[in-house]
mmCIF file of C-alpha atoms in Angstrom:
data_model
loop_
_atom_site.group_PDB
_atom_site.id
_atom_site.type_symbol
_atom_site.label_atom_id
_atom_site.label_comp_id
_atom_site.label_asym_id
_atom_site.label_seq_id
_atom_site.Cartn_x
_atom_site.Cartn_y
_atom_site.Cartn_z
ATOM 1 C CA UNK A 1 34.710 -165.197 267.019
ATOM 2 C CA UNK A 2 33.255 -163.668 270.170
ATOM 3 C CA UNK A 3 30.600 -161.860 268.065
ATOM 4 C CA UNK A 4 29.584 -165.104 266.304
ATOM 5 C CA UNK A 5 29.287 -166.911 269.674
ATOM 6 C CA UNK A 6 27.141 -164.085 271.052
ATOM 7 C CA UNK A 7 24.883 -164.217 268.002
ATOM 8 C CA UNK A 8 24.548 -168.006 268.380
ATOM 9 C CA UNK A 9 23.580 -167.635 272.059
ATOM 10 C CA UNK A 10 21.078 -164.891 271.201
ATOM 11 C CA UNK A 11 19.528 -166.935 268.403
ATOM 12 C CA UNK A 12 19.315 -169.972 270.692
ATOM 13 C CA UNK A 13 17.525 -167.966 273.365
ATOM 14 C CA UNK A 14 15.116 -166.383 270.875
ATOM 15 C CA UNK A 15 14.335 -169.666 269.146
ATOM 16 C CA UNK A 16 13.597 -171.941 272.092
ATOM 17 C CA UNK A 17 10.113 -172.231 270.585
ATOM 18 C CA UNK A 18 11.748 -174.223 267.805
ATOM 19 C CA UNK A 19 13.071 -176.760 270.320
ATOM 20 C CA UNK A 20 16.652 -175.444 270.591
ATOM 21 C CA UNK A 21 16.674 -175.009 274.395
ATOM 22 C CA UNK A 22 16.453 -177.703 277.070
ATOM 23 C CA UNK A 23 13.577 -177.698 279.548
ATOM 24 C CA UNK A 24 14.103 -175.474 282.587
ATOM 25 C CA UNK A 25 12.226 -176.138 285.837
ATOM 26 C CA UNK A 26 12.170 -174.269 289.139
ATOM 27 C CA UNK A 27 12.788 -176.436 292.200
ATOM 28 C CA UNK A 28 11.074 -173.840 294.396
ATOM 29 C CA UNK A 29 7.711 -174.052 292.602
ATOM 30 C CA UNK A 30 5.435 -177.004 293.453
ATOM 31 C CA UNK A 31 4.635 -179.269 290.514
ATOM 32 C CA UNK A 32 1.203 -178.663 288.991
ATOM 33 C CA UNK A 33 1.340 -182.017 287.154
ATOM 34 C CA UNK A 34 3.455 -184.350 289.314
ATOM 35 C CA UNK A 35 4.345 -187.720 287.829
ATOM 36 C CA UNK A 36 2.182 -189.367 290.523
ATOM 37 C CA UNK A 37 -0.886 -187.775 288.861
ATOM 38 C CA UNK A 38 -0.347 -189.968 285.779
ATOM 39 C CA UNK A 39 -0.338 -193.609 284.802
ATOM 40 C CA UNK A 40 1.930 -194.229 281.826
ATOM 41 C CA UNK A 41 0.283 -197.136 280.014
ATOM 42 C CA UNK A 42 2.270 -199.677 277.956
ATOM 43 C CA UNK A 43 0.317 -198.760 274.778
ATOM 44 C CA UNK A 44 1.731 -195.231 274.274
ATOM 45 C CA UNK A 45 -1.105 -193.615 276.218
ATOM 46 C CA UNK A 46 -1.118 -191.747 279.522
ATOM 47 C CA UNK A 47 -3.998 -191.557 281.988
ATOM 48 C CA UNK A 48 -4.300 -188.304 283.936
ATOM 49 C CA UNK A 49 -5.730 -189.471 287.251
ATOM 50 C CA UNK A 50 -7.233 -186.119 288.445
ATOM 51 C CA UNK A 51 -9.342 -185.716 285.274
ATOM 52 C CA UNK A 52 -9.703 -189.355 284.187
ATOM 53 C CA UNK A 53 -8.651 -188.404 280.674
ATOM 54 C CA UNK A 54 -6.426 -190.592 278.514
ATOM 55 C CA UNK A 55 -3.842 -188.742 276.440
ATOM 56 C CA UNK A 56 -1.597 -189.836 273.637
ATOM 57 C CA UNK A 57 1.875 -189.784 275.162
ATOM 58 C CA UNK A 58 3.456 -188.399 271.996
ATOM 59 C CA UNK A 59 2.503 -185.366 269.969
ATOM 60 C CA UNK A 60 0.791 -186.367 266.720
ATOM 61 C CA UNK A 61 3.436 -187.520 264.237
ATOM 62 C CA UNK A 62 5.863 -188.747 266.909
ATOM 63 C CA UNK A 63 6.081 -192.298 268.257
ATOM 64 C CA UNK A 64 8.257 -194.703 270.220
ATOM 65 C CA UNK A 65 8.951 -195.026 273.945
ATOM 66 C CA UNK A 66 10.640 -191.617 274.058
ATOM 67 C CA UNK A 67 8.487 -190.019 271.341
ATOM 68 C CA UNK A 68 11.598 -189.506 269.232
ATOM 69 C CA UNK A 69 10.577 -191.370 266.071
ATOM 70 C CA UNK A 70 9.045 -189.312 263.258
ATOM 71 C CA UNK A 71 8.356 -185.593 263.271
ATOM 72 C CA UNK A 72 5.632 -183.676 265.069
ATOM 73 C CA UNK A 73 2.722 -182.870 262.773
ATOM 74 C CA UNK A 74 1.844 -179.221 262.305
ATOM 75 C CA UNK A 75 -1.645 -178.655 260.956
ATOM 76 C CA UNK A 76 -4.570 -176.308 260.684
ATOM 77 C CA UNK A 77 -7.541 -176.549 263.041
ATOM 78 C CA UNK A 78 -9.920 -178.297 260.620
ATOM 79 C CA UNK A 79 -7.233 -180.804 259.593
ATOM 80 C CA UNK A 80 -6.529 -181.573 263.260
ATOM 81 C CA UNK A 81 -10.225 -182.276 263.913
ATOM 82 C CA UNK A 82 -10.274 -184.648 260.925
ATOM 83 C CA UNK A 83 -7.001 -186.343 261.942
ATOM 84 C CA UNK A 84 -8.374 -186.968 265.447
ATOM 85 C CA UNK A 85 -11.436 -188.791 264.116
ATOM 86 C CA UNK A 86 -9.249 -191.002 261.882
ATOM 87 C CA UNK A 87 -6.601 -191.747 264.540
ATOM 88 C CA UNK A 88 -6.412 -195.321 265.864
ATOM 89 C CA UNK A 89 -3.456 -195.078 268.260
ATOM 90 C CA UNK A 90 -3.338 -198.043 270.672
ATOM 91 C CA UNK A 91 -6.437 -199.491 268.971
ATOM 92 C CA UNK A 92 -8.787 -196.776 270.291
ATOM 93 C CA UNK A 93 -11.266 -195.010 268.026
ATOM 94 C CA UNK A 94 -12.441 -192.214 270.377
ATOM 95 C CA UNK A 95 -9.519 -189.799 269.998
ATOM 96 C CA UNK A 96 -10.393 -186.128 269.714
ATOM 97 C CA UNK A 97 -8.827 -182.707 269.858
ATOM 98 C CA UNK A 98 -8.932 -181.565 273.524
ATOM 99 C CA UNK A 99 -10.757 -178.436 274.600
ATOM 100 C CA UNK A 100 -8.566 -175.627 275.934
ATOM 101 C CA UNK A 101 -9.240 -176.453 279.607
ATOM 102 C CA UNK A 102 -8.246 -180.076 279.047
ATOM 103 C CA UNK A 103 -5.042 -178.989 277.340
ATOM 104 C CA UNK A 104 -4.291 -176.538 280.165
ATOM 105 C CA UNK A 105 -4.726 -179.385 282.680
ATOM 106 C CA UNK A 106 -1.423 -180.945 281.537
ATOM 107 C CA UNK A 107 0.632 -177.731 281.632
ATOM 108 C CA UNK A 108 3.477 -177.957 284.152
ATOM 109 C CA UNK A 109 3.696 -174.505 285.734
ATOM 110 C CA UNK A 110 7.152 -174.988 287.228
ATOM 111 C CA UNK A 111 8.786 -175.584 283.830
ATOM 112 C CA UNK A 112 9.238 -173.901 280.483
ATOM 113 C CA UNK A 113 10.794 -174.959 277.225
ATOM 114 C CA UNK A 114 8.477 -177.063 277.312
ATOM 115 C CA UNK A 115 5.997 -176.428 280.128
ATOM 116 C CA UNK A 116 4.903 -180.054 280.504
ATOM 117 C CA UNK A 117 5.948 -183.028 282.635
ATOM 118 C CA UNK A 118 8.750 -184.321 280.391
ATOM 119 C CA UNK A 119 8.918 -187.656 282.239
ATOM 120 C CA UNK A 120 5.321 -188.377 281.286
ATOM 121 C CA UNK A 121 5.260 -186.613 277.895
ATOM 122 C CA UNK A 122 8.820 -186.968 276.540
ATOM 123 C CA UNK A 123 10.148 -185.004 273.585
ATOM 124 C CA UNK A 124 7.191 -182.597 273.546
ATOM 125 C CA UNK A 125 7.794 -179.873 270.958
ATOM 126 C CA UNK A 126 8.341 -176.434 272.447
ATOM 127 C CA UNK A 127 5.449 -174.919 270.534
ATOM 128 C CA UNK A 128 1.727 -174.227 270.534
ATOM 129 C CA UNK A 129 -0.852 -177.018 270.562
ATOM 130 C CA UNK A 130 -4.335 -176.711 269.085
ATOM 131 C CA UNK A 131 -7.497 -177.086 271.110
ATOM 132 C CA UNK A 132 -10.989 -177.867 269.856
ATOM 133 C CA UNK A 133 -12.306 -174.701 271.530
ATOM 134 C CA UNK A 134 -13.431 -172.064 269.078
ATOM 135 C CA UNK A 135 -13.091 -168.434 270.062
ATOM 136 C CA UNK A 136 -16.699 -167.298 270.612
ATOM 137 C CA UNK A 137 -16.244 -163.776 269.212
ATOM 138 C CA UNK A 138 -15.093 -164.749 265.740
ATOM 139 C CA UNK A 139 -15.644 -167.925 263.761
ATOM 140 C CA UNK A 140 -12.082 -167.770 262.406
ATOM 141 C CA UNK A 141 -10.434 -168.054 265.844
ATOM 142 C CA UNK A 142 -9.570 -170.994 268.095
ATOM 143 C CA UNK A 143 -7.807 -171.375 271.445
ATOM 144 C CA UNK A 144 -4.386 -172.966 271.655
ATOM 145 C CA UNK A 145 -1.959 -173.638 274.512
ATOM 146 C CA UNK A 146 1.670 -172.627 274.165
ATOM 147 C CA UNK A 147 3.843 -175.312 275.707
ATOM 148 C CA UNK A 148 6.882 -173.077 275.419
ATOM 149 C CA UNK A 149 5.795 -171.192 278.543
ATOM 150 C CA UNK A 150 2.356 -172.627 279.370
ATOM 151 C CA UNK A 151 -0.293 -170.072 278.479
ATOM 152 C CA UNK A 152 -3.523 -170.168 276.457
ATOM 153 C CA UNK A 153 -4.226 -167.713 273.676
ATOM 154 C CA UNK A 154 -6.144 -167.342 270.424
ATOM 155 C CA UNK A 155 -4.971 -168.093 266.920
ATOM 156 C CA UNK A 156 -6.543 -168.053 263.497
ATOM 157 C CA UNK A 157 -7.934 -171.480 262.570
ATOM 158 C CA UNK A 158 -5.893 -171.317 259.358
ATOM 159 C CA UNK A 159 -2.616 -171.125 261.330
ATOM 160 C CA UNK A 160 -0.692 -174.350 261.826
ATOM 161 C CA UNK A 161 0.142 -175.723 265.281
ATOM 162 C CA UNK A 162 1.056 -179.034 266.907
ATOM 163 C CA UNK A 163 -1.534 -181.591 268.031
ATOM 164 C CA UNK A 164 -1.884 -183.896 271.056
ATOM 165 C CA UNK A 165 -5.040 -186.006 271.152
ATOM 166 C CA UNK A 166 -7.177 -186.983 274.122
ATOM 167 C CA UNK A 167 -9.753 -189.709 274.550
ATOM 168 C CA UNK A 168 -11.837 -191.544 277.139
ATOM 169 C CA UNK A 169 -13.720 -189.892 279.936
ATOM 170 C CA UNK A 170 -15.963 -186.882 279.985
ATOM 171 C CA UNK A 171 -14.743 -183.538 278.654
ATOM 172 C CA UNK A 172 -13.076 -181.611 281.466
ATOM 173 C CA UNK A 173 -14.183 -178.002 281.838
ATOM 174 C CA UNK A 174 -16.159 -178.252 278.640
ATOM 175 C CA UNK A 175 -18.686 -175.568 279.358
ATOM 176 C CA UNK A 176 -17.042 -172.369 280.454
ATOM 177 C CA UNK A 177 -16.109 -169.014 278.965
ATOM 178 C CA UNK A 178 -13.912 -170.695 276.319
ATOM 179 C CA UNK A 179 -16.696 -172.730 274.785
ATOM 180 C CA UNK A 180 -20.129 -172.094 273.384
ATOM 181 C CA UNK A 181 -22.981 -174.287 274.510
ATOM 182 C CA UNK A 182 -25.800 -175.191 272.149
ATOM 183 C CA UNK A 183 -29.203 -174.502 273.649
ATOM 184 C CA UNK A 184 -32.353 -176.345 272.747
ATOM 185 C CA UNK A 185 -35.693 -175.303 274.199
ATOM 186 C CA UNK A 186 -38.931 -177.168 273.785
ATOM 187 C CA UNK A 187 -42.342 -176.150 275.031
ATOM 188 C CA UNK A 188 -45.261 -178.240 276.113
ATOM 189 C CA UNK A 189 -48.620 -176.680 276.909
ATOM 190 C CA UNK A 190 -49.728 -173.059 277.087
ATOM 191 C CA UNK A 191 -47.521 -170.113 277.953
ATOM 192 C CA UNK A 192 -44.348 -168.569 276.622
ATOM 193 C CA UNK A 193 -40.710 -169.464 276.872
#
């Protein structure tokens, strides 16, 4: 029996990305996303006061006051972009997939399993969440944020990941090394550009 118990503990520790481990937070690390930085709205949305962005409180596919109804949707990058445009949560029609900087802005650095403020975003899957940010060096790559331990990385756009939508406000950190910026140049008069 001792061997079976050890295997169960090992599997539980290896699979916390599948939601088998409870959130762990360090009391000695200051909160990067304290509850006071958020307004939890009565319509299943959350406003992040430092950025002015409104987030869906639940991961896509989950609902209810504790985000425990349904199952978290796992989808490819293009499907997530399409789902965001069609989403009408709380009667809003401006939902979108967040860029990687926006997604990183809700990572709670003092916690893992998941690395998010669980009071504000309950029942968040311990997994990776898609961003709208393409990887500039290959058209098949996109940035995601792992909410198991709170880091950003690159995945193939055909891989499936979880989705949390954002709306309202200006994109936060939209134009940095994670994103490409379209450039349009026009010329009036003589000379060269």
